[in-house]
mmCIF file with all atom_site columns, C-alpha atoms in Angstrom:
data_model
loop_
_atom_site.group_PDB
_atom_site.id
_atom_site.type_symbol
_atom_site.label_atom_id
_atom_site.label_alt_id
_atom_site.label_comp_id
_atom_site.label_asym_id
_atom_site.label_entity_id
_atom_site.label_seq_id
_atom_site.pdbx_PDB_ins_code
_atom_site.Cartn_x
_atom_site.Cartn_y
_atom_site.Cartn_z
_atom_site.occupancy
_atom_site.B_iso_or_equiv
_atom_site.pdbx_formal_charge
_atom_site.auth_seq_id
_atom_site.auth_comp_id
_atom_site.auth_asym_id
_atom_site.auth_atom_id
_atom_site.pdbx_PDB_model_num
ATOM 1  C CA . UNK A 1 1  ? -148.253 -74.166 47.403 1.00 0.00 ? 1  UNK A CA 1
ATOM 2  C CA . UNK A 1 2  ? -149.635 -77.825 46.854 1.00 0.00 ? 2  UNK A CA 1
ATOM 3  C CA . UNK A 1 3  ? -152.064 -76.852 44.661 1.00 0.00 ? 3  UNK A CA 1
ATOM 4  C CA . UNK A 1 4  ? -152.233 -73.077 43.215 1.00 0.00 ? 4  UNK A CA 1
ATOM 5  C CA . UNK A 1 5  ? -154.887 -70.957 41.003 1.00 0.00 ? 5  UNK A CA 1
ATOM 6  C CA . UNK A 1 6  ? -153.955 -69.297 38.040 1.00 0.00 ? 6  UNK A CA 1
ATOM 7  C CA . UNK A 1 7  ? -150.902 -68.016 39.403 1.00 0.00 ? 7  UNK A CA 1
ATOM 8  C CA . UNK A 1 8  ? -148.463 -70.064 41.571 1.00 0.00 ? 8  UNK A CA 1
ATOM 9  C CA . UNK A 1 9  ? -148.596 -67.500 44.496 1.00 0.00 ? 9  UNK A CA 1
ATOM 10 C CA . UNK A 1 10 ? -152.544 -67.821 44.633 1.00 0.00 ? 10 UNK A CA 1
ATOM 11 C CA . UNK A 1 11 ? -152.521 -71.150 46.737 1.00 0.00 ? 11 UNK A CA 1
ATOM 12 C CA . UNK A 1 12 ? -155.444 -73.293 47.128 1.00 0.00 ? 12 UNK A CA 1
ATOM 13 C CA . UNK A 1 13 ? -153.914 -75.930 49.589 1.00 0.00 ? 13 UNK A CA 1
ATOM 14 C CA . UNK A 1 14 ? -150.620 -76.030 51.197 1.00 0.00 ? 14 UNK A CA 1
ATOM 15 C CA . UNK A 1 15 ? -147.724 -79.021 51.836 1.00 0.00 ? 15 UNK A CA 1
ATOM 16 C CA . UNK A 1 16 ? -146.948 -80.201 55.166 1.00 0.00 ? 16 UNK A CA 1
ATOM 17 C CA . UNK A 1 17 ? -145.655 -77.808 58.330 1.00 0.00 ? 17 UNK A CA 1
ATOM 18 C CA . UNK A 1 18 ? -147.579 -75.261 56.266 1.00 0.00 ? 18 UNK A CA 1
ATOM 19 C CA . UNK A 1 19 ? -151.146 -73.689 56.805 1.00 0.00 ? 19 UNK A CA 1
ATOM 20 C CA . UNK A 1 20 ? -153.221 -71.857 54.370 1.00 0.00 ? 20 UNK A CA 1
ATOM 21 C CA . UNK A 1 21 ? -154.445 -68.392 55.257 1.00 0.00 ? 21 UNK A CA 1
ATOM 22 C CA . UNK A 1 22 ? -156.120 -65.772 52.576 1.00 0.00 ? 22 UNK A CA 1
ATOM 23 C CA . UNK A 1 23 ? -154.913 -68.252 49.427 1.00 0.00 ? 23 UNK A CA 1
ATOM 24 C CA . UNK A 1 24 ? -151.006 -68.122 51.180 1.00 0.00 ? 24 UNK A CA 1
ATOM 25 C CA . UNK A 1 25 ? -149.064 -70.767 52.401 1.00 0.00 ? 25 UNK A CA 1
ATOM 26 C CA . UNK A 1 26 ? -147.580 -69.889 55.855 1.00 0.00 ? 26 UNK A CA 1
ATOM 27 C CA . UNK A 1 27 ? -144.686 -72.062 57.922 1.00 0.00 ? 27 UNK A CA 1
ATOM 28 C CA . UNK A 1 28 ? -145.602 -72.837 61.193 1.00 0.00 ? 28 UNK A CA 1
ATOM 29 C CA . UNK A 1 29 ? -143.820 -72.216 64.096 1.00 0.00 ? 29 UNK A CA 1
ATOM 30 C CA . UNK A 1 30 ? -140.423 -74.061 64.433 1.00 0.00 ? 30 UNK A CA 1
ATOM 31 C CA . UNK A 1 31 ? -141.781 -76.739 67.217 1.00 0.00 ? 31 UNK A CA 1
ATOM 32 C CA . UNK A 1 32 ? -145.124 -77.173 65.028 1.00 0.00 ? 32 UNK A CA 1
ATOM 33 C CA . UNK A 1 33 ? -144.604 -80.053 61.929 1.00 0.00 ? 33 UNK A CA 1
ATOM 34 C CA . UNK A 1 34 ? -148.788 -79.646 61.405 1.00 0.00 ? 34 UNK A CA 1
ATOM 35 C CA . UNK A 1 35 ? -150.832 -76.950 62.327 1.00 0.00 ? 35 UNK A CA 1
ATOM 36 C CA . UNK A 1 36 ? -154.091 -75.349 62.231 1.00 0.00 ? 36 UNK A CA 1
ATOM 37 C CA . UNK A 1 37 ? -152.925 -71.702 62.657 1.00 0.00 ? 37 UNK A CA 1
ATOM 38 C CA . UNK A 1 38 ? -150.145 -69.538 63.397 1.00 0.00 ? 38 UNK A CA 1
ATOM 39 C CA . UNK A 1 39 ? -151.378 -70.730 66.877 1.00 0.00 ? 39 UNK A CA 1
ATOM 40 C CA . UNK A 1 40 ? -152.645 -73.520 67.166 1.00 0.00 ? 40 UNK A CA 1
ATOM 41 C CA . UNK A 1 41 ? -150.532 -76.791 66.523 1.00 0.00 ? 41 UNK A CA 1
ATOM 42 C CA . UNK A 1 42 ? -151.965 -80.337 65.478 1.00 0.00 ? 42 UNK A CA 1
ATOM 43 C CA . UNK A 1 43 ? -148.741 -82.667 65.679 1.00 0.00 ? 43 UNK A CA 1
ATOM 44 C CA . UNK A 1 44 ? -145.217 -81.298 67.569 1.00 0.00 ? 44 UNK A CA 1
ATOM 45 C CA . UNK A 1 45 ? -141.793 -81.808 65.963 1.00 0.00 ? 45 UNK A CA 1
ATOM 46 C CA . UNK A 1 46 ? -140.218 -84.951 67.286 1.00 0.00 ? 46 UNK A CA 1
ATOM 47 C CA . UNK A 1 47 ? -138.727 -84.408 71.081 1.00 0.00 ? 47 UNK A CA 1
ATOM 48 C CA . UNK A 1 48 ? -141.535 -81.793 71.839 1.00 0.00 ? 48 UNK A CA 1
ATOM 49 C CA . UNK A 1 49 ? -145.006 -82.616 73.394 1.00 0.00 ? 49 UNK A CA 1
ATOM 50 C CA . UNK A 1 50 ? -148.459 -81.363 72.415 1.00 0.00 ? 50 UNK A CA 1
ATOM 51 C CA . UNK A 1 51 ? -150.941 -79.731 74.857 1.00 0.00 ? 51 UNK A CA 1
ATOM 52 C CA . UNK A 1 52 ? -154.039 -77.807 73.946 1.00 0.00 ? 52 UNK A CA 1
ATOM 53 C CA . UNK A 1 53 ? -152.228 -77.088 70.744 1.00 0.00 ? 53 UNK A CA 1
ATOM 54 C CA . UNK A 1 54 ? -149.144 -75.834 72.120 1.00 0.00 ? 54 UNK A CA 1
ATOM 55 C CA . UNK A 1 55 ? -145.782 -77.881 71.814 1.00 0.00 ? 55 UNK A CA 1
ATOM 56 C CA . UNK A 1 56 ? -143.350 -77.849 74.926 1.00 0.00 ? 56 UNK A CA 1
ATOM 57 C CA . UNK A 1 57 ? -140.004 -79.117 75.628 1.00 0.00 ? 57 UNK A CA 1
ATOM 58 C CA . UNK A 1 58 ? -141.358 -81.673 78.329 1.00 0.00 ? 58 UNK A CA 1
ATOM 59 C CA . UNK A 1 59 ? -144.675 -82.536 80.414 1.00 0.00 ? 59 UNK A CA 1
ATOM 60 C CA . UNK A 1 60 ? -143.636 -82.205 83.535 1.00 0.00 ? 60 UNK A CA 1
ATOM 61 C CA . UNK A 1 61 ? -142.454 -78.932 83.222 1.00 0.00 ? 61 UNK A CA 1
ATOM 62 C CA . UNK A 1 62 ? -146.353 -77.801 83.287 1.00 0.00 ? 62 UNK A CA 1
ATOM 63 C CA . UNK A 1 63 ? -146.880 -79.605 86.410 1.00 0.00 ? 63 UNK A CA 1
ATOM 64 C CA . UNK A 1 64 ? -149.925 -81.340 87.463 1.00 0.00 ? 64 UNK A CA 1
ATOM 65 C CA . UNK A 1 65 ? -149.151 -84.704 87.002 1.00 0.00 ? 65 UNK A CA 1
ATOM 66 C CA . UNK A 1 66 ? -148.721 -84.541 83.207 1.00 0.00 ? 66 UNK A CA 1
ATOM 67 C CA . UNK A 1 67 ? -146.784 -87.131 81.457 1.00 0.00 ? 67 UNK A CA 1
ATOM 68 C CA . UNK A 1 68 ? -145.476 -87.407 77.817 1.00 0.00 ? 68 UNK A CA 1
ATOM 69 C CA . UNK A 1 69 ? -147.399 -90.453 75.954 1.00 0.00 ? 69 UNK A CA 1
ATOM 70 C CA . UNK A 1 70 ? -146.036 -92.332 72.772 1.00 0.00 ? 70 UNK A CA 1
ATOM 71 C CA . UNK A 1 71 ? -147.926 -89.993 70.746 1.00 0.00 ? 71 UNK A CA 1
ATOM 72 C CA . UNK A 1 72 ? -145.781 -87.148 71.771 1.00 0.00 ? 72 UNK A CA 1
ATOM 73 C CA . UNK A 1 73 ? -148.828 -85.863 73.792 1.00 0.00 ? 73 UNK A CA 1
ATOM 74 C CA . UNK A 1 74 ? -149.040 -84.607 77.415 1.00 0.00 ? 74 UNK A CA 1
ATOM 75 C CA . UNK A 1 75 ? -151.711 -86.421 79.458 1.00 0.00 ? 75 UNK A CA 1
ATOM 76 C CA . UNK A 1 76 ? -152.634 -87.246 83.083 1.00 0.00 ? 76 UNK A CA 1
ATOM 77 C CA . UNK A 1 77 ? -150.321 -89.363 84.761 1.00 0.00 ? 77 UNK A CA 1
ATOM 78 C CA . UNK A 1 78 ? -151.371 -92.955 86.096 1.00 0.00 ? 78 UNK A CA 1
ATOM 79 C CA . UNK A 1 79 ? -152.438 -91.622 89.822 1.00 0.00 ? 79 UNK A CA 1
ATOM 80 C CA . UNK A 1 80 ? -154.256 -88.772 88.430 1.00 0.00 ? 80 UNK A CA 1
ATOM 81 C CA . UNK A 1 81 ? -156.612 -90.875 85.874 1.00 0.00 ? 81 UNK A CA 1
#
């Protein structure tokens, strides 16, 4: 817990690459460093890409002309914009 209630397991907000679900703190997955859920991630770990708050290993292995930006995101490539 960052911040707890009367007991330290009765969290009220949570530290980073953690979420907070039913006044727990729960790590996200391994490839997530913020997250919303258990499935849904905000920001990727470094070397992994976010897309529609999932992180992958590359961009282009999802095809379609997606590319890997400086923000770790996957977007539409030039020709595709």
């Amino acid at each position: 817990c960052n911040t707890c209630y009367e007991t330290s397991t009765n969290c009220t907000s949570c530290k980073s690459n953690v979420y907070h679900e039913n006044n727990k703190c729960i790590t996200c997955k391994n490839t997530c460093s913020e997250c919303l859920n258990e499935s849904f991630c905000n920001k990727c770990n470094q070397s992994f890409y976010l897309l529609n708050g999932i992180c992958h290993q590359s961009c282009s292995e999802l095809g379609d002309g997606l590319i890997g930006n400086d923000d770790f995101e996957c977007v539409c490539g030039p020709r595709f914009i």
